[in-house]
mmCIF file of C-alpha atoms in Angstrom:
data_model
loop_
_atom_site.group_PDB
_atom_site.id
_atom_site.type_symbol
_atom_site.label_atom_id
_atom_site.label_comp_id
_atom_site.label_asym_id
_atom_site.label_seq_id
_atom_site.Cartn_x
_atom_site.Cartn_y
_atom_site.Cartn_z
ATOM 1 C CA MET J 1 -38.303 -24.684 17.145
ATOM 2 C CA ALA J 2 -37.305 -26.992 19.969
ATOM 3 C CA LYS J 3 -33.774 -26.859 21.338
ATOM 4 C CA ARG J 4 -31.851 -29.977 20.398
ATOM 5 C CA TYR J 5 -28.979 -31.607 22.244
ATOM 6 C CA ILE J 6 -26.577 -34.430 21.503
ATOM 7 C CA PHE J 7 -25.200 -36.050 24.654
ATOM 8 C CA LEU J 8 -21.929 -37.258 23.179
ATOM 9 C CA ASP J 9 -19.461 -39.838 24.389
ATOM 10 C CA PHE J 10 -16.112 -39.762 22.558
ATOM 11 C CA ASP J 11 -14.451 -43.126 23.110
ATOM 12 C CA GLY J 12 -16.271 -45.729 21.038
ATOM 13 C CA VAL J 13 -18.235 -43.044 19.164
ATOM 14 C CA ILE J 14 -15.765 -40.698 17.450
ATOM 15 C CA ASN J 15 -12.572 -42.177 18.930
ATOM 16 C CA THR J 16 -12.694 -45.715 17.536
ATOM 17 C CA LEU J 17 -10.605 -48.844 17.771
ATOM 18 C CA SER J 18 -10.588 -49.265 13.996
ATOM 19 C CA ASN J 19 -9.115 -45.781 13.572
ATOM 20 C CA LYS J 20 -6.361 -46.571 16.076
ATOM 21 C CA TYR J 21 -5.490 -49.768 14.191
ATOM 22 C CA ARG J 22 -5.529 -47.997 10.780
ATOM 23 C CA ARG J 23 -3.273 -45.223 12.065
ATOM 24 C CA ALA J 24 -0.891 -47.697 13.719
ATOM 25 C CA GLU J 25 -0.627 -49.781 10.527
ATOM 26 C CA ARG J 26 0.324 -46.645 8.596
ATOM 27 C CA LEU J 27 2.766 -45.603 11.350
ATOM 28 C CA LEU J 28 0.778 -42.391 11.906
ATOM 29 C CA PRO J 29 0.665 -40.790 15.346
ATOM 30 C CA LEU J 30 -2.236 -41.997 17.481
ATOM 31 C CA LYS J 31 -2.630 -38.742 19.381
ATOM 32 C CA ASP J 32 -1.446 -35.182 19.833
ATOM 33 C CA ASP J 33 -1.383 -32.810 22.802
ATOM 34 C CA LEU J 34 -5.187 -32.724 22.760
ATOM 35 C CA GLY J 35 -5.635 -36.512 22.922
ATOM 36 C CA PRO J 36 -6.296 -39.390 20.508
ATOM 37 C CA PHE J 37 -7.206 -38.526 16.926
ATOM 38 C CA PHE J 38 -10.852 -38.976 16.030
ATOM 39 C CA ASP J 39 -12.144 -41.308 13.322
ATOM 40 C CA LEU J 40 -12.784 -39.174 10.218
ATOM 41 C CA GLU J 41 -15.751 -41.300 9.099
ATOM 42 C CA ALA J 42 -17.430 -40.997 12.511
ATOM 43 C CA VAL J 43 -16.771 -37.233 12.522
ATOM 44 C CA LYS J 44 -18.320 -36.960 9.036
ATOM 45 C CA ASN J 45 -21.446 -38.672 10.370
ATOM 46 C CA LEU J 46 -21.533 -36.361 13.397
ATOM 47 C CA ASP J 47 -21.234 -33.397 11.021
ATOM 48 C CA GLU J 48 -24.230 -34.675 9.038
ATOM 49 C CA LEU J 49 -26.248 -35.122 12.224
ATOM 50 C CA ILE J 50 -25.544 -31.558 13.328
ATOM 51 C CA ALA J 51 -26.167 -30.123 9.851
ATOM 52 C CA GLU J 52 -29.569 -31.869 9.684
ATOM 53 C CA THR J 53 -30.707 -30.999 13.211
ATOM 54 C CA GLY J 54 -28.860 -27.902 14.405
ATOM 55 C CA ALA J 55 -28.244 -29.696 17.706
ATOM 56 C CA ASP J 56 -25.697 -28.520 20.259
ATOM 57 C CA ILE J 57 -23.317 -30.922 21.994
ATOM 58 C CA VAL J 58 -23.135 -31.810 25.671
ATOM 59 C CA VAL J 59 -20.076 -33.923 26.444
ATOM 60 C CA THR J 60 -20.724 -37.059 28.513
ATOM 61 C CA SER J 61 -17.334 -38.609 27.782
ATOM 62 C CA THR J 62 -14.715 -38.998 30.496
ATOM 63 C CA TRP J 63 -12.814 -36.423 28.439
ATOM 64 C CA ARG J 64 -15.105 -33.895 30.193
ATOM 65 C CA TYR J 65 -12.823 -34.050 33.237
ATOM 66 C CA LYS J 66 -10.532 -31.680 31.332
ATOM 67 C CA GLY J 67 -13.211 -28.983 31.667
ATOM 68 C CA LEU J 68 -15.522 -27.068 29.336
ATOM 69 C CA GLU J 69 -12.894 -24.627 28.101
ATOM 70 C CA ALA J 70 -10.506 -27.475 27.187
ATOM 71 C CA MET J 71 -13.298 -29.322 25.349
ATOM 72 C CA GLN J 72 -14.250 -26.200 23.406
ATOM 73 C CA GLN J 73 -10.588 -25.574 22.551
ATOM 74 C CA LEU J 74 -10.212 -29.177 21.352
ATOM 75 C CA TRP J 75 -13.330 -28.776 19.211
ATOM 76 C CA GLN J 76 -12.069 -25.560 17.657
ATOM 77 C CA GLU J 77 -8.468 -26.677 17.096
ATOM 78 C CA ARG J 78 -9.579 -29.929 15.482
ATOM 79 C CA GLY J 79 -12.171 -28.203 13.295
ATOM 80 C CA MET J 80 -14.957 -30.348 14.707
ATOM 81 C CA PRO J 81 -18.606 -29.829 13.733
ATOM 82 C CA GLY J 82 -21.122 -28.030 15.898
ATOM 83 C CA ARG J 83 -20.526 -26.465 19.249
ATOM 84 C CA ILE J 84 -20.077 -27.774 22.739
ATOM 85 C CA VAL J 85 -22.454 -26.030 25.149
ATOM 86 C CA GLY J 86 -21.934 -28.104 28.259
ATOM 87 C CA LEU J 87 -20.586 -31.077 30.141
ATOM 88 C CA THR J 88 -22.493 -33.498 32.298
ATOM 89 C CA SER J 89 -21.367 -33.612 35.915
ATOM 90 C CA VAL J 90 -20.227 -36.815 37.564
ATOM 91 C CA ALA J 91 -22.986 -38.594 39.466
ATOM 92 C CA ALA J 92 -20.906 -39.537 42.501
ATOM 93 C CA GLY J 93 -21.815 -42.821 44.132
ATOM 94 C CA VAL J 94 -24.237 -43.806 41.360
ATOM 95 C CA TYR J 95 -23.385 -46.940 39.426
ATOM 96 C CA LEU J 96 -26.655 -48.221 37.996
ATOM 97 C CA PHE J 97 -27.750 -45.942 35.124
ATOM 98 C CA GLN J 98 -24.798 -43.626 35.886
ATOM 99 C CA ARG J 99 -24.607 -41.856 32.506
ATOM 100 C CA GLY J 100 -28.390 -41.699 32.396
ATOM 101 C CA THR J 101 -28.430 -40.023 35.797
ATOM 102 C CA GLU J 102 -25.818 -37.525 34.628
ATOM 103 C CA VAL J 103 -27.886 -36.676 31.531
ATOM 104 C CA MET J 104 -31.047 -36.195 33.608
ATOM 105 C CA ARG J 105 -29.147 -33.980 36.070
ATOM 106 C CA TRP J 106 -27.844 -31.791 33.214
ATOM 107 C CA LEU J 107 -31.349 -31.389 31.776
ATOM 108 C CA TYR J 108 -32.704 -30.516 35.230
ATOM 109 C CA ASP J 109 -29.889 -28.043 35.940
ATOM 110 C CA GLU J 110 -30.605 -26.338 32.600
ATOM 111 C CA GLY J 111 -34.271 -25.947 33.541
ATOM 112 C CA LEU J 112 -35.440 -28.326 30.829
ATOM 113 C CA ASP J 113 -38.551 -30.188 31.907
ATOM 114 C CA ASP J 114 -42.016 -31.199 30.674
ATOM 115 C CA THR J 115 -42.937 -27.529 30.173
ATOM 116 C CA THR J 116 -39.943 -26.845 27.910
ATOM 117 C CA GLU J 117 -39.764 -27.725 24.247
ATOM 118 C CA TYR J 118 -36.544 -29.640 23.656
ATOM 119 C CA ARG J 119 -35.252 -32.862 22.107
ATOM 120 C CA TYR J 120 -32.181 -34.888 22.911
ATOM 121 C CA VAL J 121 -30.283 -37.943 21.783
ATOM 122 C CA ILE J 122 -27.641 -39.826 23.722
ATOM 123 C CA ILE J 123 -24.843 -41.314 21.605
ATOM 124 C CA ASP J 124 -22.640 -43.740 23.497
ATOM 125 C CA ASP J 125 -21.033 -47.152 23.194
ATOM 126 C CA GLY J 126 -22.146 -48.000 26.739
ATOM 127 C CA ASP J 127 -25.591 -48.830 28.028
ATOM 128 C CA ASP J 128 -25.860 -47.363 31.533
ATOM 129 C CA PHE J 129 -29.029 -45.419 30.816
ATOM 130 C CA MET J 130 -32.476 -45.401 32.356
ATOM 131 C CA PRO J 131 -35.184 -47.469 30.636
ATOM 132 C CA GLU J 132 -37.143 -44.306 29.776
ATOM 133 C CA GLN J 133 -34.035 -42.897 28.004
ATOM 134 C CA LEU J 134 -33.581 -45.853 25.674
ATOM 135 C CA PRO J 135 -35.876 -44.462 22.922
ATOM 136 C CA TYR J 136 -33.528 -41.437 22.856
ATOM 137 C CA THR J 137 -30.305 -43.442 22.841
ATOM 138 C CA VAL J 138 -28.083 -44.615 19.979
ATOM 139 C CA ILE J 139 -25.605 -47.281 21.072
ATOM 140 C CA THR J 140 -22.548 -47.492 18.820
ATOM 141 C CA ASP J 141 -20.133 -50.322 18.147
ATOM 142 C CA PRO J 142 -16.872 -49.109 19.766
ATOM 143 C CA TYR J 143 -14.810 -50.646 16.988
ATOM 144 C CA ILE J 144 -16.387 -48.550 14.206
ATOM 145 C CA GLY J 145 -18.084 -45.726 16.112
ATOM 146 C CA LEU J 146 -20.853 -43.502 14.785
ATOM 147 C CA THR J 147 -22.047 -44.977 11.496
ATOM 148 C CA GLU J 148 -24.305 -43.496 8.830
ATOM 149 C CA SER J 149 -27.106 -45.739 10.109
ATOM 150 C CA ASP J 150 -26.562 -44.499 13.683
ATOM 151 C CA CYS J 151 -26.603 -40.948 12.354
ATOM 152 C CA GLN J 152 -29.956 -41.490 10.603
ATOM 153 C CA LYS J 153 -31.433 -42.971 13.778
ATOM 154 C CA ALA J 154 -30.221 -39.952 15.787
ATOM 155 C CA ILE J 155 -31.683 -37.539 13.210
ATOM 156 C CA LYS J 156 -35.080 -39.259 13.538
ATOM 157 C CA ILE J 157 -34.927 -39.016 17.331
ATOM 158 C CA LEU J 158 -34.097 -35.302 17.217
ATOM 159 C CA THR J 159 -36.617 -34.358 14.527
ATOM 160 C CA GLN J 160 -39.666 -36.460 15.457
ATOM 161 C CA GLU J 161 -42.658 -34.427 16.456
#
């Protein structure tokens, strides 16, 4: 079976504007020591995606600046689905297709190329990806984050033969 990876942004995907507004209206805290609270509906959809595909997570979010250990601790302490196996590095000096460049660099650094069987999906609310990555990209609405429809699209990308 092919290895499967989810290149995951947080803000606009699992950390949504609608969740912030709902929490603020209810006078609930917006964050804890680990950062803003994630949208439970978006997390449920991420859980379904991982359950259906067995994919591992590579963090592309700016949250990655905290380091791999901090991201894994956040994931564990929050009871998040799946497991974080890596972080993309920052493509210094690159502005056009920046996240796309960072994803390609991670794949290259991991030794994943045309001779390796793997699948990936990029889930982000931004669009700075290379044209050849677009068939493997799910762009979310930052207000509502990862929806059930987005989840189904990502499952198809990761499971197509």
